[in-house]
Short mmCIF file of C-alpha atoms in Angstrom, two decimals:
data_model
loop_
_atom_site.label_atom_id
_atom_site.label_comp_id
_atom_site.label_asym_id
_atom_site.label_seq_id
_atom_site.Cartn_x
_atom_site.Cartn_y
_atom_site.Cartn_z
CA MET A 1 -13.11 -6.54 26.07
CA ASN A 2 -9.83 -4.84 26.90
CA ASN A 3 -7.19 -7.25 25.59
CA ILE A 4 -5.48 -6.17 21.97
CA LEU A 5 -3.14 -8.30 20.29
CA ILE A 6 -1.12 -6.74 17.42
CA ILE A 7 0.52 -9.13 15.25
CA GLY A 8 3.44 -7.47 13.29
CA ALA A 9 5.68 -4.76 14.56
CA GLY A 10 7.20 -3.46 10.84
CA LEU A 11 7.62 -0.34 8.93
CA SER A 12 3.74 0.58 9.01
CA SER A 13 3.27 -0.28 12.58
CA SER A 14 4.58 2.69 14.57
CA SER A 15 1.48 4.94 14.74
CA LEU A 16 -1.01 1.94 15.31
CA ILE A 17 1.01 0.56 18.32
CA LYS A 18 1.57 4.25 19.67
CA TYR A 19 -2.15 5.18 19.56
CA VAL A 20 -3.31 1.76 21.12
CA LEU A 21 -0.94 1.99 23.97
CA GLU A 22 -2.04 5.74 24.56
CA GLN A 23 -5.64 4.61 24.85
CA ALA A 24 -4.72 1.52 26.90
CA ALA A 25 -3.40 3.80 29.66
CA VAL A 26 -6.57 5.55 29.88
CA ARG A 27 -8.99 2.72 29.04
CA SER A 28 -7.39 0.07 31.17
CA TRP A 29 -6.57 -1.83 28.08
CA PHE A 30 -3.87 -4.58 27.74
CA VAL A 31 -1.78 -4.51 24.33
CA THR A 32 0.41 -7.55 23.28
CA VAL A 33 2.60 -6.75 20.28
CA ALA A 34 3.97 -9.87 18.60
CA ASP A 35 6.68 -10.06 15.79
CA ALA A 36 9.03 -12.81 14.53
CA GLN A 37 11.89 -10.00 15.38
CA LEU A 38 11.39 -9.35 18.98
CA GLU A 39 13.59 -6.32 19.10
CA ASN A 40 11.00 -4.57 16.68
CA ALA A 41 8.22 -5.42 19.11
CA GLU A 42 10.41 -4.08 21.84
CA LYS A 43 11.24 -0.91 19.97
CA LYS A 44 7.69 0.09 19.59
CA VAL A 45 6.24 -0.81 23.02
CA LYS A 46 8.97 0.68 25.03
CA ASN A 47 8.31 -0.86 28.28
CA HIS A 48 4.71 0.60 28.26
CA PRO A 49 3.00 -0.61 31.70
CA ASN A 50 -0.18 -1.76 29.61
CA GLY A 51 1.95 -3.52 26.85
CA ARG A 52 4.42 -6.24 26.43
CA ALA A 53 6.25 -7.50 23.23
CA VAL A 54 6.59 -11.09 22.40
CA TRP A 55 8.32 -13.23 19.80
CA LEU A 56 5.94 -15.03 17.62
CA ASP A 57 6.67 -17.14 14.41
CA VAL A 58 3.12 -16.92 13.06
CA LEU A 59 3.56 -20.01 11.19
CA LYS A 60 3.80 -21.92 14.74
CA VAL A 61 0.23 -22.86 15.17
CA ASN A 62 0.13 -23.49 18.78
CA ASP A 63 2.06 -20.46 19.74
CA ARG A 64 -0.37 -18.24 17.35
CA ARG A 65 -3.47 -19.69 18.84
CA GLU A 66 -2.32 -19.33 22.45
CA LEU A 67 -1.88 -15.55 21.71
CA ILE A 68 -4.98 -15.21 19.92
CA SER A 69 -6.92 -17.09 22.58
CA ARG A 70 -6.10 -14.42 25.01
CA ALA A 71 -7.23 -11.32 23.10
CA ASP A 72 -10.53 -9.71 22.40
CA VAL A 73 -9.18 -7.91 19.15
CA VAL A 74 -6.76 -8.94 16.87
CA VAL A 75 -5.08 -6.61 14.45
CA SER A 76 -2.89 -8.30 11.85
CA ILE A 77 -0.38 -6.30 9.92
CA LEU A 78 1.34 -9.32 8.42
CA PRO A 79 1.95 -9.97 4.82
CA ALA A 80 -1.28 -10.40 3.07
CA HIS A 81 -0.76 -14.28 2.47
CA LEU A 82 -0.73 -14.85 6.24
CA HIS A 83 -3.89 -13.19 7.21
CA LEU A 84 -5.83 -16.25 6.49
CA GLU A 85 -4.03 -18.56 8.96
CA VAL A 86 -4.92 -15.62 11.75
CA ALA A 87 -8.48 -15.25 10.39
CA HIS A 88 -9.29 -18.98 10.72
CA ASP A 89 -8.03 -18.91 14.17
CA CYS A 90 -10.18 -15.87 15.06
CA VAL A 91 -13.22 -17.51 13.78
CA LYS A 92 -12.61 -20.56 15.84
CA LEU A 93 -11.72 -18.58 18.84
CA LYS A 94 -14.50 -16.12 18.46
CA LYS A 95 -12.14 -13.08 18.16
CA HIS A 96 -12.60 -9.90 16.26
CA LEU A 97 -10.07 -9.17 13.45
CA ILE A 98 -8.82 -6.00 11.68
CA THR A 99 -6.41 -5.80 8.80
CA ALA A 100 -5.11 -3.32 6.37
CA SER A 101 -4.53 -5.63 3.42
CA TYR A 102 -7.12 -6.48 0.62
CA VAL A 103 -9.70 -8.81 1.50
CA SER A 104 -9.13 -12.01 -0.70
CA GLN A 105 -11.87 -14.28 -1.95
CA GLU A 106 -10.73 -16.85 0.84
CA MET A 107 -11.27 -14.34 3.51
CA TYR A 108 -14.72 -13.37 2.15
CA ARG A 109 -15.67 -17.11 2.48
CA LEU A 110 -15.40 -16.72 6.21
CA GLY A 111 -18.06 -13.95 6.13
CA ASP A 112 -21.10 -16.26 6.93
CA GLU A 113 -19.13 -17.96 9.80
CA ALA A 114 -17.91 -14.75 11.37
CA ARG A 115 -21.43 -13.15 10.98
CA ASP A 116 -23.05 -16.21 12.85
CA ARG A 117 -20.54 -15.76 15.57
CA GLU A 118 -21.30 -12.10 15.79
CA LEU A 119 -17.70 -11.27 14.87
CA ILE A 120 -16.32 -8.06 13.22
CA PHE A 121 -13.73 -9.04 10.43
CA MET A 122 -12.66 -5.71 8.91
CA GLY A 123 -10.34 -5.62 6.06
CA GLU A 124 -8.85 -2.86 3.77
CA MET A 125 -8.67 -0.52 6.84
CA GLY A 126 -5.28 1.22 6.21
CA LEU A 127 -4.33 3.81 3.61
CA ASP A 128 -4.89 2.18 0.27
CA PRO A 129 -7.00 0.41 0.70
CA GLY A 130 -8.65 2.10 3.52
CA ILE A 131 -8.88 5.79 3.85
CA ASP A 132 -9.41 5.76 0.18
CA HIS A 133 -12.59 4.03 0.53
CA MET A 134 -13.64 5.97 3.48
CA SER A 135 -12.91 9.47 2.03
CA ALA A 136 -14.53 8.36 -1.50
CA MET A 137 -17.66 7.17 0.18
CA LYS A 138 -18.06 10.51 2.15
CA VAL A 139 -18.21 12.28 -1.00
CA ILE A 140 -20.25 9.79 -3.09
CA ASP A 141 -22.76 9.74 -0.31
CA GLU A 142 -22.81 13.37 -0.15
CA ILE A 143 -23.55 13.73 -4.06
CA LYS A 144 -26.08 11.13 -4.04
CA GLU A 145 -27.97 12.47 -1.04
CA SER A 146 -27.95 16.05 -2.82
CA GLY A 147 -29.57 14.58 -5.77
CA GLY A 148 -26.61 14.00 -8.04
CA LYS A 149 -25.41 11.12 -10.00
CA VAL A 150 -21.72 10.03 -10.13
CA THR A 151 -20.61 9.56 -13.73
CA ALA A 152 -16.79 9.11 -13.11
CA PHE A 153 -14.64 8.27 -10.17
CA ARG A 154 -11.00 8.21 -10.41
CA SER A 155 -8.76 7.60 -7.10
CA TYR A 156 -5.02 8.03 -6.94
CA THR A 157 -2.67 7.40 -4.06
CA GLY A 158 1.08 7.49 -3.63
CA GLY A 159 3.68 6.78 -0.75
CA LEU A 160 6.36 9.32 -1.65
CA ILE A 161 9.42 10.98 -0.40
CA ALA A 162 8.81 14.77 0.79
CA PRO A 163 10.35 17.26 -1.46
CA GLU A 164 12.96 18.67 1.34
CA SER A 165 14.10 15.09 1.54
CA ASP A 166 14.39 14.12 -2.18
CA ASP A 167 17.93 13.51 -2.89
CA ASN A 168 18.12 10.78 -5.33
CA PRO A 169 17.54 10.66 -9.08
CA TRP A 170 14.47 8.30 -8.61
CA HIS A 171 12.87 10.79 -6.34
CA TYR A 172 11.54 7.83 -4.34
CA LYS A 173 12.30 6.06 -1.04
CA ILE A 174 10.92 2.99 0.69
CA THR A 175 8.30 3.49 3.55
CA TRP A 176 6.47 0.21 3.02
CA ASN A 177 7.20 -3.59 2.35
CA PRO A 178 10.01 -3.43 -0.04
CA ARG A 179 8.87 -6.82 -1.40
CA ASN A 180 5.70 -5.27 -2.66
CA VAL A 181 7.52 -2.34 -4.06
CA VAL A 182 9.49 -4.50 -6.38
CA LEU A 183 6.24 -6.62 -7.29
CA ALA A 184 3.82 -3.62 -7.70
CA GLY A 185 1.82 -3.73 -10.69
CA GLN A 186 2.37 -7.44 -11.86
CA GLY A 187 -0.65 -9.06 -13.35
CA THR A 188 -2.94 -7.11 -15.57
CA ALA A 189 -4.67 -3.72 -14.28
CA GLN A 190 -8.39 -3.20 -15.57
CA TYR A 191 -10.70 -0.11 -15.32
CA LEU A 192 -13.52 1.41 -17.16
CA GLU A 193 -13.22 4.31 -19.57
CA ASN A 194 -16.34 5.84 -21.28
CA GLY A 195 -18.26 2.63 -20.62
CA ARG A 196 -15.49 0.32 -22.20
CA LEU A 197 -13.32 -2.08 -20.40
CA ARG A 198 -9.61 -1.25 -20.56
CA TYR A 199 -6.78 -3.73 -19.66
CA GLN A 200 -3.26 -2.96 -19.06
CA PRO A 201 -0.73 -5.99 -18.78
CA TYR A 202 2.34 -5.60 -16.75
CA HIS A 203 4.58 -5.28 -19.57
CA ARG A 204 2.76 -2.20 -20.61
CA LEU A 205 1.68 -0.64 -17.30
CA TYR A 206 4.71 1.74 -16.68
CA LYS A 207 4.65 2.81 -20.29
CA GLU A 208 1.30 4.25 -20.31
CA CYS A 209 1.04 5.95 -17.20
CA ARG A 210 -0.75 9.26 -17.24
CA THR A 211 -0.03 12.84 -15.87
CA ILE A 212 -2.13 14.07 -13.11
CA ASP A 213 -2.04 17.82 -11.60
CA ILE A 214 -2.92 17.65 -8.15
CA PRO A 215 -3.83 20.91 -6.35
CA GLU A 216 -1.01 22.09 -3.94
CA VAL A 217 1.07 19.19 -4.84
CA GLY A 218 1.92 19.58 -8.72
CA LYS A 219 2.23 17.27 -11.52
CA MET A 220 2.54 13.43 -10.84
CA GLU A 221 2.56 10.24 -12.83
CA ALA A 222 -0.18 7.61 -12.16
CA TYR A 223 -0.23 3.92 -13.31
CA ALA A 224 -3.30 1.91 -13.09
CA ASN A 225 -3.79 -0.23 -9.97
CA ARG A 226 -4.91 -3.60 -9.92
CA ASP A 227 -8.68 -4.29 -10.66
CA SER A 228 -10.71 -1.10 -10.56
CA LEU A 229 -13.99 -2.74 -11.33
CA LEU A 230 -13.98 -4.63 -7.91
CA TYR A 231 -15.27 -1.48 -6.03
CA ARG A 232 -18.15 -0.40 -8.16
CA GLU A 233 -20.68 -2.49 -6.37
CA ALA A 234 -19.24 -1.78 -2.86
CA TYR A 235 -19.04 2.09 -3.57
CA GLY A 236 -22.70 1.73 -4.93
CA LEU A 237 -21.65 2.87 -8.56
CA GLY A 238 -22.61 -0.37 -10.44
CA ASP A 239 -23.59 1.51 -13.58
CA ILE A 240 -20.79 3.86 -13.57
CA PRO A 241 -18.97 4.23 -17.05
CA ASN A 242 -15.71 5.65 -15.66
CA ILE A 243 -13.78 4.08 -12.75
CA LEU A 244 -9.94 4.06 -12.09
CA ARG A 245 -7.74 3.46 -9.22
CA GLY A 246 -3.95 4.54 -9.81
CA THR A 247 -0.69 4.75 -7.95
CA LEU A 248 1.21 8.03 -7.96
CA ARG A 249 4.99 8.67 -8.50
CA TYR A 250 7.04 11.64 -9.44
CA PRO A 251 7.65 12.34 -13.05
CA GLY A 252 10.37 10.13 -14.46
CA PHE A 253 9.67 7.28 -12.23
CA CYS A 254 7.52 4.96 -14.44
CA GLU A 255 9.83 4.89 -17.66
CA ALA A 256 12.77 4.07 -15.46
CA TRP A 257 10.98 1.28 -13.56
CA ASP A 258 9.79 -0.01 -17.02
CA ALA A 259 13.58 -0.19 -17.93
CA LEU A 260 13.87 -2.65 -14.86
CA ILE A 261 10.99 -4.73 -16.14
CA GLN A 262 12.35 -4.88 -19.84
CA ILE A 263 15.64 -5.95 -18.53
CA GLY A 264 13.99 -8.74 -16.33
CA LEU A 265 15.07 -7.52 -12.84
CA THR A 266 11.34 -7.72 -11.58
CA ASP A 267 10.98 -11.22 -12.25
CA ALA A 268 10.24 -13.27 -9.19
CA ASP A 269 9.76 -16.75 -10.99
CA PHE A 270 13.28 -18.33 -11.33
CA PRO A 271 16.40 -18.29 -9.40
CA ILE A 272 19.63 -16.92 -10.73
CA LEU A 273 22.45 -19.62 -10.92
CA HIS A 274 25.55 -18.79 -8.80
CA SER A 275 23.85 -15.64 -7.90
CA GLY A 276 25.92 -15.69 -4.48
CA GLU A 277 29.25 -15.61 -6.61
CA ILE A 278 28.34 -13.21 -9.30
CA SER A 279 28.61 -9.47 -9.38
CA TYR A 280 25.63 -7.17 -10.52
CA HIS A 281 27.77 -6.23 -13.43
CA GLU A 282 28.07 -10.00 -14.62
CA LEU A 283 24.23 -10.39 -13.98
CA MET A 284 23.56 -7.46 -16.42
CA ASP A 285 25.86 -8.86 -18.87
CA ALA A 286 23.88 -12.20 -18.99
CA TYR A 287 20.83 -10.17 -19.73
CA VAL A 288 22.25 -8.79 -23.18
CA ASP A 289 23.40 -10.02 -26.45
CA GLN A 290 26.95 -10.99 -26.31
CA HIS A 291 27.45 -10.33 -29.88
CA ILE A 292 26.66 -6.82 -29.88
CA GLY A 293 29.77 -4.40 -29.30
CA GLY A 294 30.44 -2.08 -26.49
CA SER A 295 30.15 -2.21 -22.62
CA VAL A 296 27.50 -3.82 -20.45
CA LYS A 297 26.11 -0.28 -19.81
CA GLU A 298 26.14 0.56 -23.86
CA ARG A 299 24.34 -2.72 -24.56
CA ILE A 300 21.87 -2.37 -21.83
CA ALA A 301 21.32 1.24 -23.35
CA GLN A 302 20.97 -0.29 -26.79
CA MET A 303 18.35 -3.00 -25.44
CA LEU A 304 16.19 -0.33 -23.86
CA ASN A 305 16.49 2.10 -27.10
CA GLU A 306 18.38 4.63 -25.14
CA GLU A 307 20.60 6.66 -27.65
CA ASP A 308 22.79 8.09 -24.78
CA VAL A 309 24.17 5.94 -22.07
CA ASN A 310 23.89 8.95 -19.89
CA SER A 311 20.12 9.64 -20.32
CA PRO A 312 17.90 10.05 -17.28
CA ILE A 313 16.92 6.49 -17.24
CA MET A 314 20.43 5.04 -17.64
CA LYS A 315 21.67 7.29 -14.81
CA LYS A 316 18.75 6.06 -12.56
CA LEU A 317 20.01 2.52 -13.32
CA GLU A 318 23.52 3.15 -12.82
CA TRP A 319 22.93 5.06 -9.35
CA LEU A 320 21.20 1.87 -8.35
CA GLY A 321 24.21 0.01 -8.70
CA VAL A 322 23.18 -2.50 -11.29
CA PHE A 323 26.53 -2.00 -13.16
CA SER A 324 28.77 -2.44 -9.99
CA LYS A 325 31.38 -5.05 -9.89
CA LYS A 326 30.11 -5.66 -6.30
CA LYS A 327 29.28 -9.31 -5.59
CA ILE A 328 25.47 -9.74 -5.08
CA LYS A 329 26.12 -12.44 -2.15
CA LEU A 330 22.43 -13.74 -2.17
CA PRO A 331 22.52 -17.47 -3.00
CA ASN A 332 19.95 -18.77 -5.46
CA ALA A 333 18.23 -15.46 -5.56
CA THR A 334 15.47 -14.53 -8.07
CA PRO A 335 16.01 -11.02 -9.97
CA ALA A 336 13.26 -9.58 -7.92
CA LEU A 337 15.10 -10.62 -4.74
CA ILE A 338 18.35 -9.09 -5.97
CA LEU A 339 16.70 -6.03 -6.83
CA GLU A 340 14.80 -5.90 -3.56
CA HIS A 341 18.28 -6.17 -1.73
CA LEU A 342 19.54 -3.13 -3.79
CA LEU A 343 16.68 -1.06 -3.15
CA ARG A 344 16.57 -1.66 0.57
CA ASP A 345 20.11 -0.17 0.56
CA LYS A 346 19.64 2.51 -2.04
CA TRP A 347 16.08 3.88 -1.15
CA LYS A 348 16.46 3.59 2.69
CA LEU A 349 15.17 6.68 4.46
CA LYS A 350 17.72 8.41 6.44
CA PRO A 351 16.88 9.16 10.10
CA THR A 352 15.95 12.73 9.51
CA ASP A 353 14.03 12.04 6.15
CA LYS A 354 10.40 12.99 5.81
CA ASP A 355 8.17 10.98 3.45
CA MET A 356 4.89 12.07 2.15
CA VAL A 357 1.32 10.43 1.45
CA VAL A 358 -0.74 11.89 -1.48
CA MET A 359 -4.34 10.80 -2.18
CA HIS A 360 -6.46 12.60 -4.86
CA HIS A 361 -10.11 11.86 -5.94
CA GLU A 362 -12.02 12.96 -8.86
CA PHE A 363 -15.86 12.76 -8.95
CA GLU A 364 -17.41 13.87 -12.18
CA TYR A 365 -21.32 13.87 -11.52
CA GLU A 366 -24.67 15.37 -12.99
CA LYS A 367 -26.89 17.41 -10.67
CA LYS A 368 -30.05 19.05 -12.11
CA GLY A 369 -29.05 18.78 -15.85
CA GLU A 370 -25.47 20.34 -15.07
CA LYS A 371 -22.06 18.52 -15.33
CA ARG A 372 -19.73 19.33 -12.40
CA ILE A 373 -16.55 17.79 -11.06
CA ARG A 374 -15.44 17.59 -7.37
CA THR A 375 -11.78 16.85 -6.34
CA SER A 376 -10.91 15.64 -2.84
CA THR A 377 -6.93 15.79 -1.95
CA MET A 378 -4.90 14.88 1.04
CA SER A 379 -1.33 15.44 1.50
CA GLN A 380 0.58 14.22 4.51
CA LYS A 381 4.12 14.38 5.59
CA GLY A 382 5.89 12.55 8.16
CA VAL A 383 8.21 13.83 11.06
CA ASN A 384 11.19 11.40 10.48
CA ALA A 385 12.13 7.91 9.50
CA ASP A 386 10.44 6.32 12.39
CA GLU A 387 7.30 8.40 12.57
CA THR A 388 6.27 8.34 8.81
CA ALA A 389 3.34 9.43 6.97
CA MET A 390 2.75 6.01 5.70
CA ALA A 391 2.75 4.76 9.35
CA GLN A 392 0.37 7.49 10.36
CA THR A 393 -1.97 6.73 7.38
CA VAL A 394 -1.90 2.88 7.48
CA GLY A 395 -1.87 2.80 11.31
CA LEU A 396 -4.23 5.28 12.59
CA PRO A 397 -7.45 4.13 10.71
CA MET A 398 -6.91 0.58 12.29
CA ALA A 399 -6.08 1.93 15.69
CA ILE A 400 -9.16 4.21 15.80
CA PHE A 401 -11.21 1.28 14.54
CA VAL A 402 -9.82 -0.85 17.37
CA LYS A 403 -11.41 1.69 19.77
CA LEU A 404 -14.73 1.92 18.11
CA VAL A 405 -14.86 -2.04 18.28
CA VAL A 406 -13.86 -2.10 22.06
CA GLU A 407 -16.47 0.74 22.79
CA GLY A 408 -19.11 -1.36 21.12
CA LYS A 409 -19.91 1.40 18.40
CA ILE A 410 -19.66 -0.93 15.19
CA LYS A 411 -22.97 -2.97 14.64
CA SER A 412 -21.94 -4.38 11.34
CA ARG A 413 -20.72 -8.05 11.62
CA GLY A 414 -19.11 -10.30 9.26
CA VAL A 415 -16.33 -9.87 6.42
CA GLN A 416 -16.41 -5.96 5.66
CA ILE A 417 -14.43 -3.15 4.14
CA PRO A 418 -14.86 0.38 5.74
CA VAL A 419 -17.61 1.84 3.27
CA MET A 420 -20.53 2.22 5.80
CA LYS A 421 -21.06 5.68 7.72
CA GLU A 422 -20.86 4.00 10.94
CA VAL A 423 -17.06 3.38 10.04
CA TYR A 424 -16.15 6.33 7.87
CA GLU A 425 -17.84 9.23 9.86
CA PRO A 426 -16.05 8.88 13.04
CA VAL A 427 -12.80 7.41 11.78
CA LEU A 428 -12.29 10.28 9.29
CA SER A 429 -13.37 12.92 11.91
CA GLU A 430 -10.64 11.66 14.28
CA LEU A 431 -7.96 11.55 11.40
CA GLU A 432 -8.70 15.21 11.15
CA GLU A 433 -7.34 15.80 14.58
CA TYR A 434 -4.17 14.41 13.31
CA GLY A 435 -3.75 16.63 10.44
CA ILE A 436 -5.08 14.22 7.84
CA VAL A 437 -7.51 16.47 6.11
CA PHE A 438 -9.27 16.33 2.56
CA LYS A 439 -9.43 19.51 0.90
CA GLU A 440 -12.30 19.52 -1.50
CA ILE A 441 -12.82 21.71 -4.78
CA ASP A 442 -16.33 21.81 -6.39
CA ARG A 443 -16.80 23.39 -9.86
CA LYS A 444 -18.57 23.21 -13.32
CA LEU A 445 -17.19 21.11 -15.85
#
């Protein structure tokens, strides 16, 4: 079992591909990297003697199946909605599959068939989800094994820009899929607080962010992330009264992003008529009441209840270019696609920029009648725009897991997420060799 297929060579793939190729050189593996943009794959493989780059349109069924048929282990870092096609092929062709994306209900339905065929289908094996599961389960298991009972679990993760490379008013740059950046938070987030369900619909999500003081990092904003309740059973916390998963941003981000939501620029449901011919200024003009006096910028400020057209929120909007007379030049584009196009340019990493990933867990627990809290925090900086912390923290867990699978060290079969000791112990241990280390503080409440 020594043929590895990696499908996808985008922003988060560099550390994964580099690690697997390094292992290939000493373990006699052969690695195929497939991408719809061949140059992306070639850039990552770099003519390695144990690797090759190939072009693949993943929607071309015969081409996809031919590549999968030659592999022993398949790693998919495609957009989440494309994993299922790959998964069906892996079941049919009896290949192990590893992804970093959330495991969908459709994927879970393949569990019995994958288990019957002795296949490992490991999902959520990246950063968030991924390292968050493993680092949380390590502490939860330790607390339980010491006789404690977890009463609250809160987990926060952010892909951020490092302070030394923070040079824009949003204090943010893109290190992962830009489309997902624009659509983040859509839907209704839910979590548990003091035994009661809490719901935050999208139009309130960024208004109701909370402030988190993170050791050695400082104050950050956090908004609720998706459905926190999904992981109660997976973490063995079925009766816990408090559970919340959140996303971290620098202070000031949430209120400005909420402004984009209120204007309507994150809407992905309808195309803008003549978007290829109009300017950003004309688009913004179409969103505000024509009968209110003043410039487009002044009317947008009034819509947002901003008394000052030079407020921090308005300055962030102006910096993005939404009031520019520049043509959009995207035909039949949705507002979300237009915004994504702007952000790709404005939030692009410069070659020497360093990004930063921060993960912070809080565990409240009771032990021998005493209430305690343990925090576990990881902060990792990238090297430059190519060797990002995001690529390291997404790619290395998958890469290490590939090695464990090929070496026959993983016994679990079927569709899984990484919450078991046979996975999290070796993966977290090796991640420490790359500087991905959690610092823990335990104290009385």
